[in-house]
Amino acid sequence: MYFPGLEGVVVKETKICYIDLENSKIYYRGYDLEELARLSTFEEVTYLLWLGRLPGRRELEEFKARLAAHRLPPPHIATLAKSAPPSAEPIDVLRTAVSAMAWGEDLSDKSPEAELQRGLKITAAMPYVVAAFDRARRGQEPVHPAEAGSHAEYFLWALRGERPSPREARAMDVMLIIYAEHSMNNSAFTAVTVASTLADMYAAVTAAVASLKGPLHGGANVDAAKMIEEIGDVKKVEGWVDEQLAKGRRIPGFGHRLYKKGPDPRLRVLRELAKGLAAERGDFRWVEIAERLEDYVTAKLAAKGIYPNTDLYAAVIFRYLGLPVDVNLPTFAISRVAGWVAHVLEYRQANRLIRPTEKYVGPLGLRYTPIDARG
Ligand code: CMC
């Protein structure tokens, strides 16, 4: 049997995430994601995804302290982030930094505790790496705001060099919760594939970051941001979309392998979040463009099963939060690492080497001719 794009192929049993397409709901470990987005934090959700249950107060405090202790990465990683050429893409700097985090560590212990600790170190250090690189390319020194209360606040503060408002930090926190996990997406599958060889967590996450980069996956949140910039005015939406479709191009932030009968359930939270940020700033331009895009593209393409996905509103939210466009993508990684680590830990519980097969359709029986006789 042949399944192009592995569509519909079940690769593992899971207790991490359930997507209820029928009722347009997503559950992390049995908890409704919309409720988590309203009431929880990224740190608590990460604990939930990794350990399978919500932490008690003391457990959460300990977990946050462990994360905080690893926010400032080892010196060679801090140097790498600072010294990458300014023309580098931030997602590539992050990918290389995650890989280099393996240097100097004894990786022989592959116990769940050791791998979880590696996952924690990667998760903790990602915001600093992205922020330090972004500041360095603008000629600014890195900032390590140790007093930041949350992962989300730390990231925005390290990027800007100034404390974000509580509302901004909370908006980033909600984004991190929403992006944290989404079943067997390409990057989670990549992480699991690498982990199935018993390579370490650094290897698995490095590969997952590489997968996320592609414009059909996480890279869409950069393309969606470029799209709303390029459109720039709600009145230009229809013309822009028609032109792209006439050229046979895809509209970033639309379409999904799973959501063929209706929009991504996460959109409800993100649309409201985007509107809230717009109202706070008194600037509705970006959210209006997204809403018009949503209506127009859906009207044109719903018959093909194309609806808006998270990356459309993520681009708007990150715009309001003032992220440089190409930082949208590593921000996705800063969040999704929670899901990658959870999937690696879960898969290892009943590890089996991932090694699919393929259907050979080429010729057979060709005879080797020496190079001089080939003309
Ligand atoms: N704009 C216009 N047409 C589209 C789009 C789009 N964004 N997406 C799919 N189509 C068309 C596609 O050309 C095809 O048309 P036809 O049948 O005439 O050839 C039809 O819809 C079915 O597409 P498909 O490629 O079979 O669908 P898929 O399930 O393999 O692809 C996708 C899913 C996400 C790769 C695709 O929808 C896409 O390229 N979207 C744009 C990039 C994007 O937003 N990616 C983010 C995905 S969600 C978050 C994440 O994973 O990070």
XYZ file of C-alpha atoms and ligand atoms in Angstrom:
427
model
C 0.000 0.000 0.000
C 1.203 3.462 -0.838
C 0.134 6.609 1.050
C 1.524 9.784 -0.573
C 2.590 12.204 2.160
C 1.808 9.406 4.665
C -1.717 10.843 4.744
C -3.893 8.860 7.137
C -1.036 6.601 8.294
C -1.023 5.990 12.060
C 2.555 5.916 13.379
C 2.005 5.600 17.113
C -0.552 5.443 19.887
C -0.632 8.655 21.905
C -2.067 10.256 25.004
C -0.654 13.690 24.205
C -3.050 15.411 21.819
C -6.470 14.667 20.394
C -7.967 16.602 17.521
C -11.744 16.220 17.403
C -12.527 17.245 13.843
C -16.221 16.520 14.238
C -16.658 19.015 17.086
C -13.808 21.371 16.163
C -11.890 20.824 19.407
C -8.279 20.169 20.378
C -7.270 18.495 23.628
C -3.837 18.427 25.279
C -3.714 15.367 27.560
C -7.521 15.432 27.710
C -7.817 19.162 28.532
C -9.647 21.471 26.145
C -7.016 23.707 24.540
C -9.321 26.729 24.606
C -9.627 26.363 28.366
C -5.859 26.006 28.722
C -5.354 29.112 26.583
C -7.716 31.034 28.854
C -6.544 29.815 32.231
C -3.121 28.199 32.023
C 0.456 29.212 31.226
C 3.075 27.887 28.816
C 5.130 26.479 31.699
C 2.138 24.605 33.121
C 1.143 23.300 29.678
C 4.713 22.124 29.052
C 4.690 20.234 32.348
C 1.331 18.735 31.371
C 2.552 17.655 27.930
C 5.784 16.118 29.256
C 4.576 14.511 32.472
C 0.977 13.751 31.565
C -0.756 15.650 34.370
C -1.164 19.164 35.693
C 1.449 20.067 38.319
C 0.698 20.945 41.919
C 1.695 24.427 43.050
C 5.077 23.347 44.419
C 5.793 21.145 41.400
C 5.057 24.057 39.074
C 7.298 26.395 41.038
C 10.111 23.834 40.925
C 9.607 23.307 37.209
C 9.695 27.056 36.550
C 12.854 27.363 38.643
C 14.501 24.590 36.610
C 13.602 26.392 33.387
C 14.821 29.731 34.746
C 18.131 28.153 35.771
C 18.802 27.148 32.156
C 17.605 30.279 30.326
C 21.110 31.621 29.941
C 22.724 28.981 27.691
C 26.305 27.713 28.048
C 28.930 30.281 26.894
C 29.607 28.592 23.539
C 25.899 28.854 22.644
C 25.698 32.496 23.737
C 28.779 33.209 21.598
C 27.299 31.356 18.645
C 24.070 33.376 18.852
C 25.995 36.642 19.035
C 28.493 35.887 16.324
C 26.302 34.421 13.581
C 26.394 36.624 10.465
C 23.584 39.220 10.514
C 22.362 37.883 7.174
C 21.626 34.465 8.723
C 18.008 33.452 9.144
C 17.085 33.324 12.854
C 15.582 29.839 12.449
C 18.939 28.586 11.103
C 20.802 30.133 14.027
C 18.396 28.439 16.408
C 18.745 25.076 14.652
C 22.540 25.244 14.855
C 22.431 26.336 18.494
C 20.202 23.400 19.473
C 22.612 21.041 17.742
C 25.618 22.630 19.451
C 23.986 22.231 22.858
C 25.013 18.566 22.646
C 28.697 19.517 22.711
C 30.530 18.616 25.875
C 27.657 16.650 27.405
C 27.827 12.943 28.169
C 24.987 11.659 26.011
C 25.241 7.983 26.900
C 22.359 8.117 29.390
C 19.142 7.871 27.347
C 16.846 7.377 30.341
C 13.563 9.341 30.233
C 14.850 11.570 33.058
C 18.071 12.406 31.181
C 16.222 13.054 27.919
C 13.597 15.189 29.669
C 16.380 17.241 31.267
C 17.889 17.789 27.794
C 14.466 18.821 26.512
C 14.162 21.242 29.401
C 17.573 22.766 28.703
C 16.717 23.267 25.025
C 13.292 24.743 25.838
C 14.772 27.082 28.445
C 17.587 28.370 26.223
C 15.695 28.918 22.966
C 14.328 32.407 23.795
C 17.787 33.726 24.715
C 19.342 32.341 21.520
C 16.717 33.912 19.247
C 16.722 37.224 21.105
C 20.524 37.460 21.373
C 20.915 36.830 17.642
C 18.225 39.347 16.738
C 19.795 42.011 18.951
C 23.324 41.269 17.723
C 22.321 41.725 14.089
C 20.926 45.149 15.055
C 24.190 46.022 16.807
C 22.780 45.582 20.315
C 24.156 43.647 23.267
C 22.221 40.605 24.480
C 19.944 40.951 27.480
C 19.225 38.267 30.083
C 16.297 39.538 32.188
C 16.621 37.030 35.037
C 13.768 38.727 36.919
C 11.206 37.914 34.199
C 8.277 36.029 35.685
C 7.327 33.818 32.762
C 8.878 32.237 29.692
C 6.771 34.537 27.499
C 7.776 37.657 29.393
C 11.423 36.600 29.335
C 11.368 36.172 25.558
C 9.796 39.560 24.778
C 12.030 41.292 27.308
C 15.199 39.625 25.967
C 14.202 40.632 22.428
C 13.364 44.254 23.181
C 15.675 44.963 26.078
C 12.637 46.383 27.886
C 10.008 44.796 30.049
C 6.820 44.121 28.033
C 3.451 45.113 29.453
C 1.578 42.361 31.339
C -0.957 42.211 28.460
C 1.783 41.748 25.880
C 3.450 39.046 27.966
C 0.097 37.305 28.354
C -0.583 37.516 24.594
C 2.771 35.847 23.945
C 1.982 33.268 26.619
C -1.295 32.393 24.869
C 0.543 32.087 21.543
C 3.059 29.726 23.152
C 0.221 27.598 24.581
C -1.636 27.480 21.273
C 1.426 26.579 19.190
C 2.852 24.078 21.733
C 1.430 20.859 20.322
C -0.551 19.603 17.369
C -0.408 15.792 17.086
C 1.708 14.091 14.402
C 2.676 17.129 12.373
C 5.770 16.987 10.166
C 8.226 18.309 12.771
C 6.887 16.049 15.556
C 7.167 13.077 13.200
C 10.702 14.147 12.297
C 11.656 14.335 15.983
C 10.168 10.902 16.620
C 11.849 9.421 13.536
C 15.262 10.617 14.702
C 14.583 9.590 18.315
C 13.566 6.113 17.160
C 17.195 5.464 16.188
C 18.061 6.159 19.856
C 19.846 9.364 18.895
C 19.633 11.900 21.739
C 17.101 14.681 22.349
C 19.412 17.341 20.877
C 19.541 15.418 17.591
C 15.768 14.912 17.551
C 14.969 18.569 18.255
C 17.576 19.846 15.794
C 15.889 17.795 13.078
C 12.463 19.017 14.161
C 13.583 22.656 13.882
C 14.838 21.872 10.370
C 11.439 20.437 9.463
C 9.561 23.395 10.906
C 11.436 25.769 8.621
C 9.611 24.757 5.460
C 6.940 27.121 4.093
C 4.402 24.301 3.997
C 4.823 23.976 7.792
C 6.085 26.620 10.256
C 7.620 28.849 7.593
C 4.059 29.804 6.642
C 3.924 32.201 9.593
C 6.687 34.279 8.008
C 5.066 34.143 4.568
C 1.719 35.122 6.104
C 3.380 38.109 7.804
C 4.976 39.171 4.503
C 1.591 38.797 2.835
C -0.234 41.126 5.229
C 2.607 43.662 4.955
C 2.486 43.477 1.176
C -1.306 43.869 1.060
C -1.050 46.715 3.565
C -4.635 47.931 3.112
C -7.875 46.020 3.604
C -9.172 47.355 0.267
C -6.397 45.561 -1.586
C -7.146 42.070 -0.255
C -9.340 40.826 -3.098
C -7.044 42.070 -5.849
C -3.977 40.616 -4.165
C -5.593 37.198 -3.679
C -6.929 37.082 -7.246
C -3.494 37.934 -8.603
C -1.774 35.220 -6.541
C -4.298 32.572 -7.512
C -4.098 33.593 -11.185
C -0.338 32.972 -10.957
C -1.021 29.523 -9.492
C 0.424 30.491 -6.073
C -0.772 29.309 -2.683
C -2.036 31.759 -0.083
C 0.060 31.465 3.092
C -1.919 30.827 6.270
C -4.536 28.782 4.420
C -5.004 25.034 3.997
C -4.226 22.159 6.290
C -3.771 18.422 5.929
C -6.362 17.792 8.689
C -8.833 20.678 8.472
C -10.527 20.070 5.141
C -14.116 20.636 6.323
C -13.775 23.786 8.380
C -11.227 26.148 9.886
C -8.606 25.219 12.452
C -10.263 25.286 15.936
C -7.352 27.368 17.304
C -8.503 30.244 15.119
C -11.263 31.165 17.589
C -8.701 31.949 20.287
C -6.245 33.629 17.949
C -8.824 35.856 16.244
C -9.972 37.170 19.629
C -6.394 37.633 20.795
C -5.550 39.591 17.642
C -8.659 41.763 18.039
C -7.789 42.462 21.683
C -4.279 43.599 20.759
C -5.667 45.719 17.926
C -8.162 47.406 20.265
C -5.471 48.040 22.857
C -3.344 49.778 20.270
C -6.231 51.461 18.482
C -4.814 49.993 15.266
C -7.160 47.592 13.483
C -5.336 47.570 10.154
C -3.703 44.131 10.406
C -6.620 42.322 11.969
C -8.979 43.768 9.359
C -6.754 42.519 6.563
C -6.699 39.045 8.141
C -10.469 38.977 8.561
C -11.054 40.066 4.974
C -8.560 37.455 3.788
C -10.332 34.846 5.854
C -13.705 35.669 4.280
C -12.494 36.094 0.730
C -10.154 33.111 0.468
C -12.656 30.845 2.227
C -15.395 31.919 -0.183
C -13.108 31.125 -3.115
C -11.423 27.931 -1.899
C -13.630 26.197 0.689
C -14.929 23.934 -2.069
C -11.370 22.574 -2.316
C -11.166 22.111 1.463
C -9.068 25.233 2.033
C -9.701 27.217 5.228
C -7.537 29.567 7.277
C -4.942 28.035 9.599
C -3.207 29.334 12.743
C -0.381 30.994 10.874
C -2.687 33.686 9.461
C -3.550 35.139 12.871
C -0.183 34.258 14.412
C 1.308 36.646 11.853
C -1.131 39.386 12.925
C -0.505 38.819 16.648
C 3.272 38.835 16.198
C 2.911 42.023 14.137
C 1.114 43.718 17.029
C 3.774 42.406 19.423
C 6.430 44.024 17.230
C 8.355 40.869 16.312
C 10.662 41.159 13.298
C 8.966 39.134 10.557
C 11.599 36.390 10.425
C 11.457 35.941 14.212
C 7.898 34.589 13.829
C 9.302 31.230 12.796
C 11.730 30.602 15.696
C 8.944 31.808 18.015
C 6.903 28.870 16.734
C 9.874 26.609 17.622
C 10.172 28.182 21.103
C 6.643 26.919 21.680
C 6.467 23.682 19.662
C 9.561 22.278 21.357
C 7.167 21.360 24.186
C 5.285 19.036 21.844
C 8.436 17.604 20.248
C 9.910 16.634 23.603
C 6.596 15.102 24.708
C 6.410 12.973 21.545
C 10.019 11.802 21.845
C 9.490 10.784 25.477
C 6.252 8.996 24.634
C 7.635 7.164 21.608
C 10.636 5.922 23.572
C 8.308 4.127 25.975
C 7.736 1.498 23.279
C 10.510 2.397 20.874
C 10.618 0.749 17.497
C 12.978 1.945 14.773
C 11.028 3.918 12.165
C 11.967 2.485 8.834
C 9.231 2.638 6.186
C 9.576 1.182 2.760
C 9.002 2.450 -0.771
C 7.755 1.155 -4.070
C 10.468 0.866 -6.678
C 9.324 2.129 -10.098
C 12.678 2.439 -11.913
C 14.351 0.171 -14.461
C 16.214 -3.066 -13.727
C 18.901 -5.066 -15.523
C 20.795 -2.098 -17.004
C 24.361 -2.959 -18.064
C 27.327 -0.888 -16.930
C 29.195 0.729 -19.804
C 32.729 2.080 -19.188
C 32.780 5.904 -19.216
C 34.799 6.082 -22.475
C 32.120 4.097 -24.266
C 29.251 6.387 -23.210
C 29.872 9.157 -25.731
N -3.796 28.441 -1.309
C -4.345 28.086 -2.469
N -4.557 26.794 -2.822
C -4.210 25.855 -1.949
C -3.627 26.159 -0.714
C -3.428 27.525 -0.400
N -2.870 27.889 0.766
N -3.384 25.019 -0.056
C -3.766 24.017 -0.843
N -4.278 24.510 -1.994
C -4.846 23.748 -3.112
C -3.787 22.909 -3.805
O -3.131 23.636 -4.806
C -4.616 21.764 -4.311
O -5.309 22.236 -5.442
P -5.582 21.283 -6.715
O -6.419 20.156 -6.158
O -6.298 22.162 -7.673
O -4.233 20.819 -7.164
C -5.647 21.552 -3.218
O -5.768 22.816 -2.554
C -5.262 20.502 -2.203
O -3.952 20.780 -1.732
P -2.938 19.708 -1.185
O -1.537 20.172 -1.478
O -3.305 18.337 -1.642
O -3.203 19.757 0.356
P -2.256 19.194 1.465
O -3.127 18.603 2.495
O -1.184 18.330 0.925
O -1.540 20.544 1.918
C -0.746 22.420 3.028
C -1.676 21.210 3.092
C -0.728 23.063 4.396
C 0.655 21.962 2.670
C -1.261 23.420 1.961
O -2.587 23.771 2.245
C -0.408 24.666 1.824
O 0.585 24.638 1.101
N -0.792 25.795 2.502
C -0.024 27.028 2.451
C 1.112 26.981 3.461
C 0.616 27.009 4.881
O -0.157 27.859 5.303
N 1.125 26.073 5.703
C 0.802 26.001 7.145
C 0.072 24.768 7.459
S -0.722 24.758 9.038
C 0.448 25.073 10.261
C 1.683 24.254 10.196
O 1.682 23.070 9.862
O 2.710 24.811 10.519
